Amino acid sequence: MNDSPGWASPGSAPSDGKEKAIPRPSDPQDGSGPTGQWSAEQPPPGQWSPPSNPGSGPGTRPPAPGWGGGPQRQGWAGPPPAAKPGVIPLRPLSLGEILDGSVSALRAHWRTALGFSLTVSVITQIAVILMQRYLLPEPTSIDPNATGAEALRQTADSARSTLISLAPVSLLSMIATLFTASAVTVIISRSVLGRPTTLADSWAEARPRVLPLLGLTVLVAVIMAAIMAVGIGPGLLLGSEAGAALAFLGFAAACVVMLWLNVSFALAAPALMLERQSIVAALRRSAKLVRGAWWRTFGILALTYLLTFLLTFLVSIPFTAIAVIADGTEVSDLFGGTAPSVGWPFLIVTGIGEVIVSTLIYPFVAGVMALLYMDQRIRREALDLDLARAAGLPGYGDNTPRS
């Protein structure tokens, strides 16, 4: 039996020297009998019988709890529950505990986490609305009756217009996600230890890591773009039917590689924030933590993004409907080939929906990433012991053995 907190060997209760020793069959009880025998005054054989009602006769005591008539003690049924100073128990986590831990941390620190996320989302959405209204080009109309080269030209023009419109919006969303993730990761790390935190404290600790986090995100995006270019580039250069088939195969292969790398690098941001790692070291650290648990990490991330997609879909539907009614835009224009000309009411109402979604999704996803990172370190590096010591739990001092 080890000396870990919460465990004790059977019969190891502290002794003050006053307890009597338990007599053994080989020892005389009163000193009158010869060595190795019981007392000479023994009852005749065959006359011992258990009392019919234990504890009811004169001079008897009720049975001790756990040895018969009393309530059963559960102390020896298994190991004691893991310590839980904050939002998660300090042991390897299940999928439900990771998701619930993220929600619990946001609920416990909703003023700090959701307040910061709301501020970032409002600023981002105002910038996006202004860009959509004044800077971005109008969507290209597509003639559904076009065929041949004209259809290909319209498709290419529409794709180019969509990319031009999405690039700045995606950049702003990425920056907003970075700011929110940096602060929420700090909030989650405090919540695991059961410590309160304020917005000023969280931002003061996260601010020095924002630029490295931005560099990490840009580097990963460049890597993914390079992989996609290598995958579809040769097929596009051929410009024939065989080239199109080669480009499709290259696209499929690139998607597989990108998926594998995205999951392998999923824990790089928490490692960069909480371990103060450099950009390249954080990528290596993430790949090391995910190694051997790729499918588990993929499943948790897939479920997380599925939940965020459902939340986005459920919130977007009513706001889009209200925006169409308020703006007077035809629904057929939104989903047909005609490029709709939307006005301020449409942009403002849909922007409010985007703010609500972003305020909830950004911190939730960042919390899941941080807890998934901690879970992998608990499984591989016994981080739970370090967290217990950091939380000041009794029995987890610096001199406590790790095993």
Coordinates of C-alpha atoms in Angstrom, one line a residue:
M1 CA 0.0 0.0 0.0
N2 CA 1.4 3.4 -0.9
D3 CA 1.4 6.5 1.1
S4 CA -0.7 8.6 -1.3
P5 CA -3.2 10.9 0.4
G6 CA -6.5 9.3 1.1
W7 CA -5.1 5.8 1.4
A8 CA -4.0 3.9 4.6
S9 CA -3.1 0.4 5.4
P10 CA -5.7 -1.7 7.2
G11 CA -5.1 -1.5 11.0
S12 CA -2.8 1.4 10.7
A13 CA -4.8 3.7 13.1
P14 CA -2.6 5.8 15.3
S15 CA -1.8 4.2 18.6
D16 CA -1.1 6.0 21.9
G17 CA 0.4 2.9 23.6
K18 CA -2.7 2.3 25.7
E19 CA -4.4 -0.5 23.7
K20 CA -4.0 -4.0 24.9
A21 CA -2.3 -6.5 22.6
I22 CA -4.6 -9.0 20.9
P23 CA -3.9 -12.5 22.4
R24 CA -2.8 -15.1 20.0
P25 CA -3.6 -18.8 20.2
S26 CA 0.1 -19.6 21.0
D27 CA 0.3 -17.3 23.9
P28 CA -1.1 -17.9 27.4
Q29 CA -3.9 -15.6 28.4
D30 CA -3.4 -15.6 32.2
G31 CA 0.0 -17.1 32.6
S32 CA -1.4 -20.3 34.3
G33 CA -1.3 -22.6 31.4
P34 CA 1.8 -24.1 29.8
T35 CA 3.4 -22.3 27.0
G36 CA 1.8 -22.9 23.6
Q37 CA -1.6 -23.8 25.2
W38 CA -4.8 -22.0 26.1
S39 CA -5.9 -21.6 29.7
A40 CA -6.7 -24.8 31.5
E41 CA -10.3 -23.6 32.2
Q42 CA -11.7 -24.2 28.8
P43 CA -15.4 -24.9 28.2
P44 CA -16.3 -28.4 27.1
P45 CA -16.2 -28.9 23.4
G46 CA -19.4 -28.5 21.4
Q47 CA -21.0 -25.9 23.8
W48 CA -20.2 -22.7 21.9
S49 CA -23.1 -21.3 20.0
P50 CA -23.7 -17.8 18.6
P51 CA -26.2 -15.6 20.5
S52 CA -29.6 -15.6 19.1
N53 CA -29.8 -11.8 19.1
P54 CA -26.3 -10.3 19.0
G55 CA -26.0 -7.2 21.1
S56 CA -29.2 -7.8 23.1
G57 CA -27.8 -9.9 26.0
P58 CA -26.4 -8.5 29.2
G59 CA -22.8 -7.4 29.1
T60 CA -22.7 -7.4 25.3
R61 CA -22.2 -4.5 22.9
P62 CA -23.9 -3.9 19.6
P63 CA -21.9 -5.1 16.6
A64 CA -19.5 -2.6 15.1
P65 CA -20.7 -0.9 12.0
G66 CA -19.6 -2.8 8.9
W67 CA -19.3 -6.2 10.6
G68 CA -22.9 -7.4 10.6
G69 CA -26.0 -5.7 11.9
G70 CA -24.8 -2.0 11.5
P71 CA -24.7 0.0 8.3
Q72 CA -21.9 -1.0 6.0
R73 CA -18.9 1.3 5.5
Q74 CA -17.9 1.9 2.0
G75 CA -14.3 2.9 2.7
W76 CA -12.8 -0.4 1.3
A77 CA -15.1 -0.6 -1.7
G78 CA -12.6 1.2 -3.9
P79 CA -10.2 4.2 -4.1
P80 CA -11.5 7.5 -2.6
P81 CA -13.0 10.0 -5.1
A82 CA -10.5 12.3 -6.8
A83 CA -9.9 15.7 -5.3
K84 CA -12.0 18.4 -7.0
P85 CA -10.8 21.9 -6.0
G86 CA -12.4 23.5 -9.1
V87 CA -14.5 22.6 -12.1
I88 CA -13.0 19.2 -12.8
P89 CA -11.8 16.2 -10.7
L90 CA -8.1 15.8 -10.7
R91 CA -7.9 12.6 -12.6
P92 CA -8.2 11.5 -16.2
L93 CA -11.4 13.1 -17.6
S94 CA -14.2 11.6 -19.7
L95 CA -15.7 13.3 -22.7
G96 CA -18.7 14.5 -20.6
E97 CA -16.4 15.9 -17.9
I98 CA -14.5 17.9 -20.5
L99 CA -17.6 19.4 -22.0
D100 CA -19.2 20.0 -18.6
G101 CA -16.0 21.5 -17.2
S102 CA -15.9 24.1 -19.9
V103 CA -19.6 25.0 -19.3
S104 CA -19.1 25.0 -15.6
A105 CA -16.1 27.3 -15.8
L106 CA -18.0 29.8 -18.0
R107 CA -21.0 29.6 -15.7
A108 CA -18.8 30.2 -12.6
H109 CA -16.9 33.1 -14.2
W110 CA -19.6 34.4 -16.7
R111 CA -18.9 38.0 -16.0
T112 CA -15.3 37.7 -16.8
A113 CA -15.4 35.1 -19.7
L114 CA -18.6 36.1 -21.4
G115 CA -18.1 39.8 -20.8
F116 CA -14.7 39.7 -22.5
S117 CA -16.1 37.5 -25.3
L118 CA -19.1 39.8 -25.8
T119 CA -16.9 42.9 -26.0
V120 CA -14.6 41.3 -28.6
S121 CA -17.6 39.9 -30.6
V122 CA -19.3 43.3 -30.7
I123 CA -16.2 45.1 -31.9
T124 CA -15.5 42.4 -34.5
Q125 CA -19.1 42.4 -35.8
I126 CA -19.2 46.2 -36.2
A127 CA -16.0 46.0 -38.3
V128 CA -17.5 43.2 -40.4
I129 CA -20.7 45.1 -41.0
L130 CA -18.9 48.2 -42.1
M131 CA -16.7 46.2 -44.4
Q132 CA -19.7 44.4 -45.9
R133 CA -21.4 47.6 -46.5
Y134 CA -18.7 49.8 -47.9
L135 CA -15.6 47.8 -48.8
L136 CA -16.4 44.3 -50.0
P137 CA -17.7 43.8 -53.6
E138 CA -21.2 42.8 -54.4
P139 CA -21.8 39.1 -54.9
T140 CA -21.5 38.0 -58.5
S141 CA -24.8 36.9 -60.2
I142 CA -24.9 33.5 -61.8
D143 CA -27.1 32.7 -64.8
P144 CA -28.6 29.2 -64.1
N145 CA -29.1 28.8 -67.8
A146 CA -25.5 29.3 -68.8
T147 CA -23.6 26.4 -70.2
G148 CA -20.1 25.5 -71.3
A149 CA -17.4 28.1 -71.1
E150 CA -19.8 30.8 -69.9
A151 CA -20.9 28.7 -66.9
L152 CA -17.2 28.0 -66.0
R153 CA -16.4 31.7 -66.2
Q154 CA -19.3 32.6 -64.0
T155 CA -18.4 30.0 -61.5
A156 CA -14.8 31.2 -61.4
D157 CA -15.9 34.8 -61.0
S158 CA -18.3 33.8 -58.2
A159 CA -15.6 31.8 -56.4
R160 CA -13.1 34.7 -56.7
S161 CA -15.7 37.2 -55.3
T162 CA -16.6 34.9 -52.5
L163 CA -12.9 34.4 -51.5
I164 CA -12.4 38.2 -51.6
S165 CA -15.4 38.7 -49.4
L166 CA -14.5 35.9 -46.9
A167 CA -10.8 36.7 -46.5
P168 CA -11.1 39.9 -44.4
V169 CA -14.1 38.5 -42.5
S170 CA -12.2 35.3 -41.7
L171 CA -9.1 37.3 -40.6
L172 CA -11.2 39.4 -38.2
S173 CA -12.9 36.3 -36.8
M174 CA -9.5 34.7 -36.4
I175 CA -8.2 37.6 -34.4
A176 CA -11.3 37.7 -32.3
T177 CA -11.0 34.0 -31.6
L178 CA -7.3 34.5 -30.5
F179 CA -8.1 37.3 -28.1
T180 CA -11.0 35.3 -26.5
A181 CA -9.0 32.0 -26.4
S182 CA -6.0 33.7 -24.7
A183 CA -8.2 35.1 -21.9
V184 CA -10.4 32.1 -21.5
T185 CA -7.4 29.7 -21.3
V186 CA -6.2 31.7 -18.3
I187 CA -9.7 31.7 -16.7
I188 CA -9.9 27.9 -17.2
S189 CA -6.5 27.3 -15.6
R190 CA -7.7 29.3 -12.5
S191 CA -11.1 27.5 -12.5
V192 CA -9.4 24.1 -12.3
L193 CA -7.6 25.2 -9.1
G194 CA -10.8 26.7 -7.7
R195 CA -9.3 30.2 -7.7
P196 CA -11.3 33.4 -8.5
T197 CA -10.1 35.6 -11.3
T198 CA -11.0 39.0 -12.7
L199 CA -11.0 40.3 -16.3
A200 CA -8.0 42.6 -15.5
D201 CA -6.0 39.7 -14.0
S202 CA -6.8 37.4 -16.9
W203 CA -6.0 39.9 -19.6
A204 CA -2.7 40.9 -17.8
E205 CA -1.6 37.3 -17.8
A206 CA -2.7 36.6 -21.4
R207 CA -1.6 39.8 -23.1
P208 CA 2.1 38.9 -23.5
R209 CA 1.1 35.6 -25.3
V210 CA -1.3 37.2 -27.8
L211 CA 1.3 37.9 -30.5
P212 CA 2.9 34.4 -30.2
L213 CA -0.6 33.0 -30.4
L214 CA -1.2 35.0 -33.6
G215 CA 2.1 33.8 -35.0
L216 CA 1.1 30.2 -34.2
T217 CA -2.3 30.6 -36.0
V218 CA -0.7 32.2 -39.1
L219 CA 2.0 29.5 -39.3
V220 CA -0.6 26.7 -39.1
A221 CA -2.7 28.5 -41.8
V222 CA 0.4 28.8 -44.1
I223 CA 1.2 25.1 -43.6
M224 CA -2.4 24.1 -44.5
A225 CA -2.4 26.4 -47.6
A226 CA 1.0 25.0 -48.7
I227 CA -0.3 21.4 -48.4
M228 CA -3.4 22.3 -50.4
A229 CA -1.3 24.0 -53.1
V230 CA 0.9 20.9 -53.4
G231 CA -2.1 18.7 -53.6
I232 CA -4.1 20.4 -56.3
G233 CA -1.3 22.4 -58.1
P234 CA 0.0 19.7 -60.4
G235 CA -3.5 18.8 -61.7
L236 CA -4.4 22.5 -62.3
L237 CA -1.2 23.0 -64.3
L238 CA -2.1 20.2 -66.7
G239 CA -5.4 21.9 -67.6
S240 CA -7.0 18.8 -69.1
E241 CA -9.5 16.1 -68.0
A242 CA -6.7 14.0 -66.7
G243 CA -5.4 17.1 -64.8
A244 CA -8.9 17.6 -63.3
A245 CA -8.9 14.0 -62.1
L246 CA -5.4 14.5 -60.7
A247 CA -6.4 17.7 -59.0
F248 CA -9.4 16.0 -57.4
L249 CA -7.2 13.1 -56.0
G250 CA -4.7 15.7 -54.8
F251 CA -7.4 17.6 -53.1
A252 CA -8.7 14.5 -51.3
A253 CA -5.1 13.6 -50.2
A254 CA -4.5 17.1 -49.0
C255 CA -7.7 17.1 -47.0
V256 CA -6.6 13.9 -45.2
V257 CA -3.2 15.3 -44.4
M258 CA -4.6 18.6 -43.2
L259 CA -7.1 16.8 -41.0
W260 CA -4.3 14.8 -39.4
L261 CA -2.2 17.8 -38.8
N262 CA -5.1 19.9 -37.4
V263 CA -5.8 17.3 -34.8
S264 CA -2.1 16.8 -34.0
F265 CA -1.7 20.6 -33.5
A266 CA -5.0 21.1 -31.6
L267 CA -3.3 21.5 -28.2
A268 CA -0.6 23.9 -29.4
A269 CA -2.4 27.0 -28.3
P270 CA -2.9 25.8 -24.7
A271 CA 0.7 24.7 -24.5
L272 CA 1.8 28.1 -25.8
M273 CA -0.3 29.9 -23.3
L274 CA 0.1 27.8 -20.1
E275 CA 3.7 26.5 -20.6
R276 CA 5.1 29.7 -22.2
Q277 CA 6.3 27.6 -25.1
S278 CA 7.6 29.1 -28.3
I279 CA 5.6 28.7 -31.5
V280 CA 7.6 25.7 -32.9
A281 CA 8.0 24.2 -29.4
A282 CA 4.2 24.4 -28.9
L283 CA 3.5 22.6 -32.2
R284 CA 5.9 19.8 -31.1
R285 CA 4.4 19.7 -27.7
S286 CA 0.9 19.3 -29.1
A287 CA 2.0 16.5 -31.4
K288 CA 3.6 14.7 -28.5
L289 CA 0.6 15.0 -26.3
V290 CA -1.8 13.8 -29.1
R291 CA 0.4 10.9 -30.2
G292 CA -1.3 7.7 -29.3
A293 CA -4.6 9.5 -28.6
W294 CA -5.3 10.9 -32.1
W295 CA -8.7 9.3 -32.6
R296 CA -9.9 10.2 -29.1
T297 CA -8.8 13.8 -29.7
F298 CA -10.5 13.8 -33.1
G299 CA -13.7 12.5 -31.6
I300 CA -13.8 15.1 -28.9
L301 CA -13.1 17.9 -31.3
A302 CA -15.6 16.6 -33.8
L303 CA -18.3 16.5 -31.2
T304 CA -17.4 20.0 -30.0
Y305 CA -17.6 21.5 -33.5
L306 CA -20.8 19.7 -34.1
L307 CA -22.4 21.2 -31.0
T308 CA -21.2 24.7 -32.0
F309 CA -22.6 24.2 -35.5
L310 CA -26.0 23.2 -34.1
L311 CA -26.0 26.2 -31.9
T312 CA -25.0 28.5 -34.8
F313 CA -27.7 27.0 -36.9
L314 CA -30.4 27.3 -34.3
V315 CA -29.6 30.9 -33.5
S316 CA -29.1 32.0 -37.1
I317 CA -32.5 30.7 -38.4
P318 CA -34.7 33.1 -36.4
F319 CA -32.4 36.1 -36.8
T320 CA -32.1 35.5 -40.6
A321 CA -35.9 35.3 -40.8
I322 CA -36.3 38.6 -38.8
A323 CA -33.6 40.2 -41.0
V324 CA -35.4 39.2 -44.2
I325 CA -38.7 40.6 -42.9
A326 CA -37.1 43.8 -41.6
D327 CA -35.1 44.4 -44.8
G328 CA -37.8 43.4 -47.3
T329 CA -35.4 41.0 -49.0
E330 CA -36.9 38.1 -50.9
V331 CA -36.0 34.7 -49.6
S332 CA -35.6 33.5 -53.2
D333 CA -32.8 36.1 -53.7
L334 CA -30.8 34.7 -50.8
F335 CA -30.8 31.2 -52.1
G336 CA -31.2 31.7 -55.8
G337 CA -28.8 32.9 -58.5
T338 CA -29.6 36.6 -58.1
A339 CA -27.2 38.5 -56.0
P340 CA -29.3 40.2 -53.2
S341 CA -28.8 43.8 -52.3
V342 CA -29.2 43.9 -48.6
G343 CA -29.6 47.0 -46.5
W344 CA -28.8 48.1 -43.0
P345 CA -31.7 46.3 -41.3
F346 CA -30.5 43.0 -42.7
L347 CA -26.9 43.6 -41.7
I348 CA -27.7 44.8 -38.2
V349 CA -30.1 42.0 -37.3
T350 CA -27.9 39.2 -38.6
G351 CA -25.0 40.9 -36.9
I352 CA -26.8 40.7 -33.6
G353 CA -27.3 37.0 -34.1
E354 CA -23.6 36.6 -35.0
V355 CA -22.6 38.4 -31.7
I356 CA -24.8 36.1 -29.7
V357 CA -23.3 33.0 -31.3
S358 CA -19.7 34.3 -31.1
T359 CA -20.1 35.3 -27.4
L360 CA -21.1 31.7 -26.5
I361 CA -19.0 29.7 -28.9
Y362 CA -15.6 31.3 -28.7
P363 CA -15.1 30.7 -24.9
F364 CA -16.7 27.3 -25.0
V365 CA -14.3 26.0 -27.7
A366 CA -11.3 27.6 -26.0
G367 CA -12.4 25.9 -22.7
V368 CA -12.7 22.5 -24.3
M369 CA -9.2 22.9 -25.8
A370 CA -7.7 23.9 -22.5
L371 CA -9.3 21.0 -20.6
L372 CA -8.4 18.5 -23.3
Y373 CA -4.8 19.7 -23.0
M374 CA -4.9 19.3 -19.2
D375 CA -6.5 15.8 -19.5
Q376 CA -3.7 14.6 -21.8
R377 CA -1.1 15.9 -19.4
I378 CA -2.8 14.2 -16.5
R379 CA -2.8 10.9 -18.4
R380 CA 0.8 11.2 -19.5
E381 CA 2.6 13.3 -16.9
A382 CA 0.6 13.1 -13.7
L383 CA -0.3 16.7 -13.9
D384 CA -3.1 16.1 -11.4
L385 CA -0.5 15.9 -8.6
D386 CA 1.0 19.2 -9.6
L387 CA -2.5 20.8 -9.8
A388 CA -3.3 19.5 -6.4
R389 CA -0.1 21.0 -4.9
A390 CA -0.9 24.3 -6.7
A391 CA -4.4 24.3 -5.3
G392 CA -2.9 23.8 -1.8
L393 CA -4.7 20.5 -1.1
P394 CA -3.6 18.8 2.2
G395 CA -1.2 15.9 1.7
Y396 CA 0.2 17.1 -1.6
G397 CA 3.2 19.0 -0.3
D398 CA 6.6 19.2 -2.0
N399 CA 7.8 16.2 0.0
T400 CA 4.9 13.9 -0.9
P401 CA 6.0 10.9 -3.0
R402 CA 4.6 10.9 -6.6
S403 CA 3.7 7.2 -6.4

